[in-house]
Short mmCIF file of C-alpha atoms and ligand atoms in Angstrom, two decimals:
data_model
loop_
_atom_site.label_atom_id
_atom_site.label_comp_id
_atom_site.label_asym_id
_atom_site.label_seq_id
_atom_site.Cartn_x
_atom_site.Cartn_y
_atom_site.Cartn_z
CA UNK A 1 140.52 92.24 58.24
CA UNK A 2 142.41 89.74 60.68
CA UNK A 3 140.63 87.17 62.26
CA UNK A 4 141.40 88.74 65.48
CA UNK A 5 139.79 91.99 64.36
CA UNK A 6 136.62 89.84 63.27
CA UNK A 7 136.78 88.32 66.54
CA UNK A 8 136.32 91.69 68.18
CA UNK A 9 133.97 93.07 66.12
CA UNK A 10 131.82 90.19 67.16
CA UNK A 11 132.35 90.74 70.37
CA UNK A 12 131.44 94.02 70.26
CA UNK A 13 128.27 93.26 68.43
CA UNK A 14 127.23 90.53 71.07
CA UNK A 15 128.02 93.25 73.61
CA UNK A 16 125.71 95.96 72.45
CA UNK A 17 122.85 93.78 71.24
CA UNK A 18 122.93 92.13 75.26
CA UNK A 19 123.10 96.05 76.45
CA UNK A 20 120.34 97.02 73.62
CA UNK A 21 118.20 93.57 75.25
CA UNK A 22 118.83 94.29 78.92
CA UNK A 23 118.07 97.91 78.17
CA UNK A 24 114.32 97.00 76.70
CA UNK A 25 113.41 94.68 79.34
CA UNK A 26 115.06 96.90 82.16
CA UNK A 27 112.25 98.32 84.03
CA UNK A 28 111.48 101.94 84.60
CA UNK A 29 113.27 103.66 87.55
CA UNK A 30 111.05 104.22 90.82
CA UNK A 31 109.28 107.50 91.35
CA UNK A 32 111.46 109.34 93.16
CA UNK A 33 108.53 110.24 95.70
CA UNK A 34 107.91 106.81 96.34
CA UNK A 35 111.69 105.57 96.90
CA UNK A 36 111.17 108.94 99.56
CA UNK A 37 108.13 107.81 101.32
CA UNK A 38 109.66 104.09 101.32
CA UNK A 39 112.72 105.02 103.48
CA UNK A 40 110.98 107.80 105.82
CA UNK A 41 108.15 105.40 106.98
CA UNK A 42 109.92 101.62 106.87
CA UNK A 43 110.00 101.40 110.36
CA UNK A 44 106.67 102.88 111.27
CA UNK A 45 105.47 99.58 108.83
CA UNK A 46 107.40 97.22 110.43
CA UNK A 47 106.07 98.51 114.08
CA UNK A 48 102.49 98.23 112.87
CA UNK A 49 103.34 94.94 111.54
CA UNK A 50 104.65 93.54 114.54
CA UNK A 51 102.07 95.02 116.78
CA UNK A 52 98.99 93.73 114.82
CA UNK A 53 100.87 90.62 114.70
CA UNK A 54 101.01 90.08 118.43
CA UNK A 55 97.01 91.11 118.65
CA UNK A 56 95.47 89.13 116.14
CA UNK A 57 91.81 89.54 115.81
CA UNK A 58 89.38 86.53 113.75
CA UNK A 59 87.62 87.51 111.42
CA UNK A 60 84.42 90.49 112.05
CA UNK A 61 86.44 90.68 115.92
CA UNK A 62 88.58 93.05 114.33
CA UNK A 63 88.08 95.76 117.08
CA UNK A 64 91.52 96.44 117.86
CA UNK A 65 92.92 96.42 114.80
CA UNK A 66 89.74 98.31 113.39
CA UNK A 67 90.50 101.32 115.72
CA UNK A 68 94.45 101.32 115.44
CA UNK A 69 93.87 102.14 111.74
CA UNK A 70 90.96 104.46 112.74
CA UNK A 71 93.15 106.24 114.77
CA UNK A 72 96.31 106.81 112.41
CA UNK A 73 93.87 107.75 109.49
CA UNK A 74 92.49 110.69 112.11
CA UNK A 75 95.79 111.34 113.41
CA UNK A 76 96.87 111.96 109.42
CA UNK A 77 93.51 114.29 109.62
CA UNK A 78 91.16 111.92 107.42
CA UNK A 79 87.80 111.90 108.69
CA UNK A 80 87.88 107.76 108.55
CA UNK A 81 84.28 105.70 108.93
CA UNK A 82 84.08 103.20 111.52
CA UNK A 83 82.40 100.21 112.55
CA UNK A 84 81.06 99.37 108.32
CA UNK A 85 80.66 95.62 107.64
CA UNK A 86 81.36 95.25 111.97
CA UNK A 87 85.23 96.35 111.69
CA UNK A 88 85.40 97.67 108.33
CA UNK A 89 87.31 101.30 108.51
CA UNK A 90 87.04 103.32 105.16
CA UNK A 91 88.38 106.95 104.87
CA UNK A 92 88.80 109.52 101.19
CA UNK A 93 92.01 111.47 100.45
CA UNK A 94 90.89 114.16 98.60
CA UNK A 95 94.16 115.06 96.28
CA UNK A 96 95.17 119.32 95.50
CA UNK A 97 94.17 118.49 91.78
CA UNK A 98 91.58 116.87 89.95
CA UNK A 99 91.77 113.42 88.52
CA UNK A 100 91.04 109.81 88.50
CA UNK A 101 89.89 107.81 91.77
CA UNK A 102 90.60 104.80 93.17
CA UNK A 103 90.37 102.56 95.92
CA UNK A 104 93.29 100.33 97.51
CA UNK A 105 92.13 97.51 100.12
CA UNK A 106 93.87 95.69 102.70
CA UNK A 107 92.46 92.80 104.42
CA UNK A 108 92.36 92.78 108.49
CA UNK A 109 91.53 89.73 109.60
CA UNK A 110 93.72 86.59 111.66
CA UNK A 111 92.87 82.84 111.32
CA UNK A 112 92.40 79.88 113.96
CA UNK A 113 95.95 78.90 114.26
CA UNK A 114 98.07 78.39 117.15
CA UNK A 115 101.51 80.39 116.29
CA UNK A 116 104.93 78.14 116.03
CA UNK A 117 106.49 80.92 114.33
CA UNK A 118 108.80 81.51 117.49
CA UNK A 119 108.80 85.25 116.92
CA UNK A 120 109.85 87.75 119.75
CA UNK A 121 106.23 89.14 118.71
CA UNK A 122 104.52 86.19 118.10
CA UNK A 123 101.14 85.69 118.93
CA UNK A 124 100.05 84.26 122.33
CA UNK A 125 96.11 85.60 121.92
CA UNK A 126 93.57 82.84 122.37
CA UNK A 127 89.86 82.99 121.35
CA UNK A 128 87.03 80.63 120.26
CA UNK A 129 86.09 78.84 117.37
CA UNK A 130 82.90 76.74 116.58
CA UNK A 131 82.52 76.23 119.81
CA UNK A 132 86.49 75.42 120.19
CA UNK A 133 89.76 77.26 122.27
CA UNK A 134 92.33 78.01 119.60
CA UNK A 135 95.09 79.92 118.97
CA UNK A 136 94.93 82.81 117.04
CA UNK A 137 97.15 83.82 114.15
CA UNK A 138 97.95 86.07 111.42
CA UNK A 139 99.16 83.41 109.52
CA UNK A 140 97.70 84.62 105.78
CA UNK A 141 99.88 87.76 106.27
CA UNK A 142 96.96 90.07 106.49
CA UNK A 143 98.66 91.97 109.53
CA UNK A 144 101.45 93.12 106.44
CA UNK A 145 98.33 93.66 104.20
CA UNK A 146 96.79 96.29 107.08
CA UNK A 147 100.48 97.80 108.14
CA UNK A 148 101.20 98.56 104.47
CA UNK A 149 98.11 100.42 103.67
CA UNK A 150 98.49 102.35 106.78
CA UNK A 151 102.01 103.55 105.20
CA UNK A 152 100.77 104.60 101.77
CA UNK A 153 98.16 106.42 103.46
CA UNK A 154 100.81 107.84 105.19
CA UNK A 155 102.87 108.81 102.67
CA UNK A 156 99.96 110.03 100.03
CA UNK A 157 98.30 112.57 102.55
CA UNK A 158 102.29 113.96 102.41
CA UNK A 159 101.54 114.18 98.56
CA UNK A 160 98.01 115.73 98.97
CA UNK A 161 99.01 118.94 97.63
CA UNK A 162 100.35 117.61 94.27
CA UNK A 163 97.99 114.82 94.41
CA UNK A 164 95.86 114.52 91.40
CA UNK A 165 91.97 112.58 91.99
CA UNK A 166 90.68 110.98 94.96
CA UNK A 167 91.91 107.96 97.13
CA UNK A 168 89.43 105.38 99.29
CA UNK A 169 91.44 103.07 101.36
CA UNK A 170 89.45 100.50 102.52
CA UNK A 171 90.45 98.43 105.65
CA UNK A 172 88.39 95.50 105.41
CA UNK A 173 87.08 92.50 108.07
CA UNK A 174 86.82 88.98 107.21
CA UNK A 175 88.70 88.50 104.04
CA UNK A 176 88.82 84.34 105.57
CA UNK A 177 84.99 84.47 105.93
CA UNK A 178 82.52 85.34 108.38
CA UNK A 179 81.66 83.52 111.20
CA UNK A 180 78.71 80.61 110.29
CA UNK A 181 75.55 82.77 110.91
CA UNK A 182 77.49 85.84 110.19
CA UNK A 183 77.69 88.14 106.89
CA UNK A 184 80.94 89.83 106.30
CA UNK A 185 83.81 91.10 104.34
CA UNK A 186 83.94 92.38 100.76
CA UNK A 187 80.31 91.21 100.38
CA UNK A 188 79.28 92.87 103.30
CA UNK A 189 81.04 96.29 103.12
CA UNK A 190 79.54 96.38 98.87
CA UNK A 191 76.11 95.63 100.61
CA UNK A 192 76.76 98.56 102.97
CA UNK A 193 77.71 100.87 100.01
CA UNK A 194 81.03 101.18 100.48
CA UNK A 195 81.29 101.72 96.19
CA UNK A 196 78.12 103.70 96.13
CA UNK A 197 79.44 106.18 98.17
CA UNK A 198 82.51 106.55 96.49
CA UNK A 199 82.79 104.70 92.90
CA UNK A 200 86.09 104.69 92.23
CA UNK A 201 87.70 104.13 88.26
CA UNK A 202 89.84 101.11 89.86
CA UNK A 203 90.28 99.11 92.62
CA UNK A 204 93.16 97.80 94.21
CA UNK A 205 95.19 94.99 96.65
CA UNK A 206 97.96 93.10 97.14
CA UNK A 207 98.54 89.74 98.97
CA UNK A 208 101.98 88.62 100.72
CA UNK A 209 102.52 84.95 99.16
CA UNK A 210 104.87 82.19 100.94
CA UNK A 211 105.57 80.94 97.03
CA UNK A 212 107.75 83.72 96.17
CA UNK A 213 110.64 85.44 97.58
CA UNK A 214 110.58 88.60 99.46
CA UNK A 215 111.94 90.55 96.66
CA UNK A 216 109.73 89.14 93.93
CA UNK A 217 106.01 90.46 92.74
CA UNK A 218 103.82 88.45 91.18
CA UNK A 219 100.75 89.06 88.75
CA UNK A 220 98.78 87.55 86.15
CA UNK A 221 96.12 88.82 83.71
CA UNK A 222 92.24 87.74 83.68
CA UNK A 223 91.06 85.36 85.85
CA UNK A 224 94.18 84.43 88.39
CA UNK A 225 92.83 83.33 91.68
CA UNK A 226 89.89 80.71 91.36
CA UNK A 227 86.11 80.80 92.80
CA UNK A 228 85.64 79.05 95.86
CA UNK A 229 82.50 77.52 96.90
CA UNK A 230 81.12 75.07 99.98
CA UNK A 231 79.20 72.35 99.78
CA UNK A 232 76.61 70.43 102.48
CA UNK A 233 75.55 66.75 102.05
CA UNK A 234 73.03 65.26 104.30
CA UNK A 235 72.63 61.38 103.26
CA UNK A 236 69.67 60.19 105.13
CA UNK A 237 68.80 56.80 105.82
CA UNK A 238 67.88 54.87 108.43
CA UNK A 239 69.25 53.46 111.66
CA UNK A 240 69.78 49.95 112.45
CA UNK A 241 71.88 47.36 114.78
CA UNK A 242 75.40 46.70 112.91
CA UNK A 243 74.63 43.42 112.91
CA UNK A 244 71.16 43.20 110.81
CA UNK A 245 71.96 46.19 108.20
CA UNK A 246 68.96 44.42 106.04
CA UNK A 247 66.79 46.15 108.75
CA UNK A 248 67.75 49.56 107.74
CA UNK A 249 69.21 52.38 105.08
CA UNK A 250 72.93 52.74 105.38
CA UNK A 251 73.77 56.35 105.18
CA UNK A 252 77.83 55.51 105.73
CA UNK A 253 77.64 52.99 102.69
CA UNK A 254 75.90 55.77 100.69
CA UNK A 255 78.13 58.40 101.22
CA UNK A 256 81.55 56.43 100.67
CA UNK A 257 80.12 55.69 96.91
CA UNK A 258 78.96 59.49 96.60
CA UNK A 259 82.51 60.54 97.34
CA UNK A 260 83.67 57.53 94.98
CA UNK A 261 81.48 58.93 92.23
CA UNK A 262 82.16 62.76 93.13
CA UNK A 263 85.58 62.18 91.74
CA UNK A 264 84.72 61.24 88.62
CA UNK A 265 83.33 64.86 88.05
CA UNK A 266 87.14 66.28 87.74
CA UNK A 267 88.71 62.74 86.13
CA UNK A 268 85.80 62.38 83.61
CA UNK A 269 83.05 64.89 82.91
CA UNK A 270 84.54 68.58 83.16
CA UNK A 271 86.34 69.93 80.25
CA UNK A 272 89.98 70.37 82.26
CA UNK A 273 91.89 71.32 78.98
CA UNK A 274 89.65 74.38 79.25
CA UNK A 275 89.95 75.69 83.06
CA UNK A 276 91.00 73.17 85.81
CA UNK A 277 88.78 72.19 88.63
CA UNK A 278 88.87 71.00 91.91
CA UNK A 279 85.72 69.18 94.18
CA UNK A 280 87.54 67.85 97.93
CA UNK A 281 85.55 66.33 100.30
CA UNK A 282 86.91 68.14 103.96
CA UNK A 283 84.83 66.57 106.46
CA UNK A 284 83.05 63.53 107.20
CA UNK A 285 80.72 62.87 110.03
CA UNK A 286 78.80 60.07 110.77
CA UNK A 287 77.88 57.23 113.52
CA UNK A 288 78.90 57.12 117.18
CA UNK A 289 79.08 53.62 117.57
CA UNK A 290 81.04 50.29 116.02
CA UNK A 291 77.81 48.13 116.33
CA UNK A 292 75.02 50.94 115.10
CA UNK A 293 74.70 51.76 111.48
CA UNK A 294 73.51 55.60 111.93
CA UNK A 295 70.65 57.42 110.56
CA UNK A 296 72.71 60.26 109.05
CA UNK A 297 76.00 61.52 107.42
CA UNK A 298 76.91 65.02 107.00
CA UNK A 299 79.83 65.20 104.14
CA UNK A 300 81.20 69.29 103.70
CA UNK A 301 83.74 69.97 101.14
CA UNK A 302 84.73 72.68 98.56
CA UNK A 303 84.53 73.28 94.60
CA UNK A 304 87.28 75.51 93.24
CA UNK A 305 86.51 76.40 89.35
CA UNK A 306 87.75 79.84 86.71
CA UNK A 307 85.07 79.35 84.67
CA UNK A 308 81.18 80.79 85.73
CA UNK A 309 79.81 78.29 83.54
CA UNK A 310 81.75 75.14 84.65
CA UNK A 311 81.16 76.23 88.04
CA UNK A 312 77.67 75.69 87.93
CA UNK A 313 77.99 72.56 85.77
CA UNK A 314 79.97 71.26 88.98
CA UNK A 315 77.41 72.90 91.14
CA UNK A 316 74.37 70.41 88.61
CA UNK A 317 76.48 67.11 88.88
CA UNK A 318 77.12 66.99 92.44
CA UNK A 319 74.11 67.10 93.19
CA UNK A 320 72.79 64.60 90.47
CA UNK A 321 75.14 61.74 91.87
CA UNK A 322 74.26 62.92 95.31
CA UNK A 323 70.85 62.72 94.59
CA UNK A 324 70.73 59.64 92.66
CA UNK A 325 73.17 57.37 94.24
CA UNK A 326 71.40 58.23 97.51
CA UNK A 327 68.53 56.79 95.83
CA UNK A 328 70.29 53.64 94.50
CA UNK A 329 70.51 52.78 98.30
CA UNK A 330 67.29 53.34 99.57
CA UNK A 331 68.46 56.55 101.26
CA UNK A 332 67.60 60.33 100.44
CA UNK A 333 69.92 63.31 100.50
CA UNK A 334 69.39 66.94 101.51
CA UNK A 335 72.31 68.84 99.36
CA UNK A 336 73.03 72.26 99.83
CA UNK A 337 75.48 72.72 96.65
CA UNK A 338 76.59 75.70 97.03
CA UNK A 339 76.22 75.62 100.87
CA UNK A 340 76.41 79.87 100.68
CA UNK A 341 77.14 82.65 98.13
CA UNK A 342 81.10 81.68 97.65
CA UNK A 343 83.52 83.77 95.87
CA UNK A 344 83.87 83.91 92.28
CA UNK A 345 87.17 83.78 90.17
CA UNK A 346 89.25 86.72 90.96
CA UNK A 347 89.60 88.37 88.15
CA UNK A 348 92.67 90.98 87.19
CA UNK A 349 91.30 93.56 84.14
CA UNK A 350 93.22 92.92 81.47
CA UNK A 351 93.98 96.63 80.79
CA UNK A 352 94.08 97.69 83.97
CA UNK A 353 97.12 94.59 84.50
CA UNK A 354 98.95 95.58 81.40
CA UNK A 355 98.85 99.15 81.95
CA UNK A 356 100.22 98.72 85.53
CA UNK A 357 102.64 95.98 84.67
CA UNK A 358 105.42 98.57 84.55
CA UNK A 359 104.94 99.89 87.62
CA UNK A 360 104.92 96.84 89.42
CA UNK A 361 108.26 96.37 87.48
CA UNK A 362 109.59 99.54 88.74
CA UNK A 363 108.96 98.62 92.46
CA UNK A 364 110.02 95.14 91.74
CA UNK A 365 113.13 95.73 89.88
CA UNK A 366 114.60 94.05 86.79
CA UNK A 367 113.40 90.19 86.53
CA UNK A 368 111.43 90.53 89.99
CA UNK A 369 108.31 90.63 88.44
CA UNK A 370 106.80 86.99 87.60
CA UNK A 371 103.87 85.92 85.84
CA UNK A 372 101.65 83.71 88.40
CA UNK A 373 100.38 80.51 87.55
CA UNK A 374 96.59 79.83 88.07
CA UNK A 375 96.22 79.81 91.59
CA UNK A 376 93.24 77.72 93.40
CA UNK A 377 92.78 79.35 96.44
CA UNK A 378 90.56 82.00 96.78
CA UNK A 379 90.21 85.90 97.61
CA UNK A 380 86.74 87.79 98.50
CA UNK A 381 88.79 90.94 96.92
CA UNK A 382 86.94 89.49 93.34
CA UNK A 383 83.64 90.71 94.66
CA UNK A 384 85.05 94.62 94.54
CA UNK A 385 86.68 93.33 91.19
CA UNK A 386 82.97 92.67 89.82
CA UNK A 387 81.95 95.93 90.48
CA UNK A 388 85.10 98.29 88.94
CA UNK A 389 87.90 97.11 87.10
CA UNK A 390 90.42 95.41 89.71
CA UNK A 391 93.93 94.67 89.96
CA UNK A 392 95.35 92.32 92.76
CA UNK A 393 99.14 91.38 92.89
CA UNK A 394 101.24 89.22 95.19
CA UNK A 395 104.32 89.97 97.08
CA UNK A 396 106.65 87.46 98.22
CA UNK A 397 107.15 86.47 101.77
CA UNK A 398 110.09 84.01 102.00
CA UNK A 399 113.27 85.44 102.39
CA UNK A 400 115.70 85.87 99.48
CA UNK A 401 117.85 82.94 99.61
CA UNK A 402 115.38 80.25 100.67
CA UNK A 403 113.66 77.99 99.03
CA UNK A 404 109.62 79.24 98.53
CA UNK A 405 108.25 75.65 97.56
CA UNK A 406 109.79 74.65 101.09
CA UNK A 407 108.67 77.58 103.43
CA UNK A 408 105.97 76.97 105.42
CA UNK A 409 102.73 78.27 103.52
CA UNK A 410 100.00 80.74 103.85
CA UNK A 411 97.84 79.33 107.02
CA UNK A 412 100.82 77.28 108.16
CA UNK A 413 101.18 77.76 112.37
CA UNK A 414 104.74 78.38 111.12
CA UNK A 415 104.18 81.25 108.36
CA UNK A 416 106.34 83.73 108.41
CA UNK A 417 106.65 87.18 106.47
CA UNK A 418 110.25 88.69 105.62
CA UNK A 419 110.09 92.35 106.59
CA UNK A 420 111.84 93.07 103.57
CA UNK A 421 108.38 91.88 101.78
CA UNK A 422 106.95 95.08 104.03
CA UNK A 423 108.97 97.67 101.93
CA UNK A 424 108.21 96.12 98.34
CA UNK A 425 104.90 95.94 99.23
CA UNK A 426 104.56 99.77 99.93
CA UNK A 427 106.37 100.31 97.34
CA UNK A 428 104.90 98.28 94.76
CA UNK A 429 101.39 99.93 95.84
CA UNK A 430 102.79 103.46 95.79
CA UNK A 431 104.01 103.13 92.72
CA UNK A 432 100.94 101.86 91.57
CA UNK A 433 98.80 104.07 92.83
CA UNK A 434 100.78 107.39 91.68
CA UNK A 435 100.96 106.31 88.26
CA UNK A 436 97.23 105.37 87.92
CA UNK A 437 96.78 108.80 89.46
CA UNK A 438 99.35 110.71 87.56
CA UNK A 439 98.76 109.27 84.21
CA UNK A 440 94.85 109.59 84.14
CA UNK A 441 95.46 113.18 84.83
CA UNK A 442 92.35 115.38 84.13
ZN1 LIG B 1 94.03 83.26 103.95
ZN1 LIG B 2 94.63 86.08 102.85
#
């Protein structure tokens, strides 16, 4: 055998073992239904997009955006329910064949931001906000979230025929949480029975995320989003002139060494090789006046944890240094820790996530489907996942080509979605759904 033959045969080895590799992680092909449905109703998504966009509704205001859905679902001849958790619009495709059912949720709700986007359909809506005039915004994507949902509806009542089980879709208010005084969103449409009515096998959602590209879906198994909870701090002591502070209780010097102290919750007492956690202070208020040491400080904040027990251990030593270095100065706190129910860790079932891994693949592509970090924000779509196994996956919303870690982030004035993120999206949730449907089969 020449060297040169040798040479070749290598070659040829290398070759086939790279096709052999490719070949194993190459993801399945599309359902051809879905790849269909994708290109017949693209543009009816991107319309819906663009108009919820321009009408942006806060959160349990949803009115407009309530009835636009309401209206396609009857126009597709659902019988949909209105007006459930304020907004909330739910409606059940009933499939030609028996089978598994599910549930797939899209969020509805806008945020208090003023628009920079720039966008021929950018928002110019204006409404109030604790008491404040502010812009209005979809600027967490949840306009794509609603417009997407609308499609697959769209394109499963095509399928209804063929369609094996049963389909909720669940168009949900106040994802970004209810107005103070208010209940809403996932809580709130549970509380109303939204899964006693119909209790479906598996729930699902997707999220459009500035962090990836437009083309790229992103997922992670167990707990993947973390719980978010508030926090209230009244420090109480007592008011004096600025100039004799030995004639009072100084609530300001109090609460600087609480925060001081808070920090040493994450830097020295919680286990962070286990589960990381996060305790911010957002808002201080205090005093009116440079010569008056006040009676009171109110300090808010937030405690993001992935672990139930850590998050009440964080929940115990807040308020023991609140409590106690209050007292070390003569002043008294009044700590509500957590200031309201919160959201726990959003949690992806681990079968459930593995089992639909390849069809997220198959919308995504080959190598478009990443594995997520731990991610600290939070999503009130963990309260359905308590109840049923869940599944919640992102899709990317900066354009192919640009850099994610510099595009302007979820609740930025100058968030933007890629329309190309519209299509994966349906797709991705099409794909998802069919399977689950198709391959639990009865
Ligand atoms: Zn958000
Ligand atoms: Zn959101």
């Amino acid at each position: 055998m020449s060297v040169c033959v040798r040479f070749a045969a290598a070659l040829l080895a290398i070759a086939s073992f790279a096709a052999a590799t490719a070949a194993a992680q190459d993801p399945a092909a599309p359902r051809a239904e879905v790849v269909t449905a994708a290109q017949a109703l693209q543009d009816k998504v991107v319309a819906w997009r663009r108009d919820i966009h321009a009408h942006p509704e806060l959160s349990n205001r949803e009115t407009r955006t309530g009835e636009l859905v309401a209206e396609h679902l009857r126009s597709l001849g659902l019988e949909p329910k209105t007006g459930i958790a304020h907004t909330g619009v739910t409606a059940v495709l009933k499939g030609g064949r028996p089978g598994p059912r599910i549930a797939l949720r899209a969020d509805m709700d806008a945020l208090p931001v003023t628009e920079q986007t720039g966008l021929p359909f950018a928002s110019k809506v204006t409404d109030t906000y604790r008491g404040q005039t502010t812009g209005v915004m979809h600027a967490c994507g949840h306009d794509a979230h609603t417009a997407i949902l609308m499609g697959v509806a769209e394109a499963l009542v095509g399928m209804r025929e063929e369609l094996p089980g049963e389909i909720l879709f669940v168009f949900q208010p106040a994802e970004e949480g209810a107005p103070e005084g208010e209940e809403g969103g996932a809580a709130l449409m549970l509380k109303e029975g939204v899964f006693e009515e119909f209790t479906p096998d598996a729930v699902f959602g997707l999220h459009v995320f500035s962090t990836l590209n437009a083309d790229q879906v992103g997922v992670r198994a167990g707990p993947m989003m973390a719980a978010s909870d508030r926090f209230g701090l009244k420090v109480i002591g007592r008011q004096t002139h600025g100039s004799r502070p030995w004639g009072g209780v100084d609530p300001i010097v109090a609460s600087a060494q609480i925060i001081s102290q808070a920090q040493t919750i994450v830097s020295r007492q919680m286990d962070i090789s286990k589960q990381p956690v996060v305790v911010t202070f957002g808002a201080i208020n205090g005093g009116i006046r440079y010569n008056i040491i006040p009676d009171e400080v109110e300090l808010v904040g937030t405690i993001r944890t992935f672990d139930e027990d850590m998050r009440k251990d964080v929940f115990a030593r807040l308020n023991h240094i609140a409590e106690h270095v209050a007292a070390a100065n003569g002043a008294t706190v009044e700590a509500q820790i957590p200031a309201d129910a919160g959201n726990p860790v959003t949690f992806n079932n681990e079968a459930l996530t593995e089992r639909m891994r390849p069809s997220l693949a198959a919308a995504a592509g080959a190598g478009k489907l990443v594995e997520l970090p731990l991610i600290m924000g939070a999503e009130d779509f963990s309260l359905y996942a308590q109840q049923v196994p869940g599944l919640f996956f992102f899709v990317g919303a900066t354009p192919v080509g640009e850099d994610p870690a510099a595009a302007p982030s979820n609740h930025s004035p100058q968030f933007d979605v890629d329309e190309s993120a519209l299509d994966l999206g349906f797709r991705a949730m099409l794909q998802v759904a069919l399977d689950y449907l198709h391959d639990g089969e009865s």
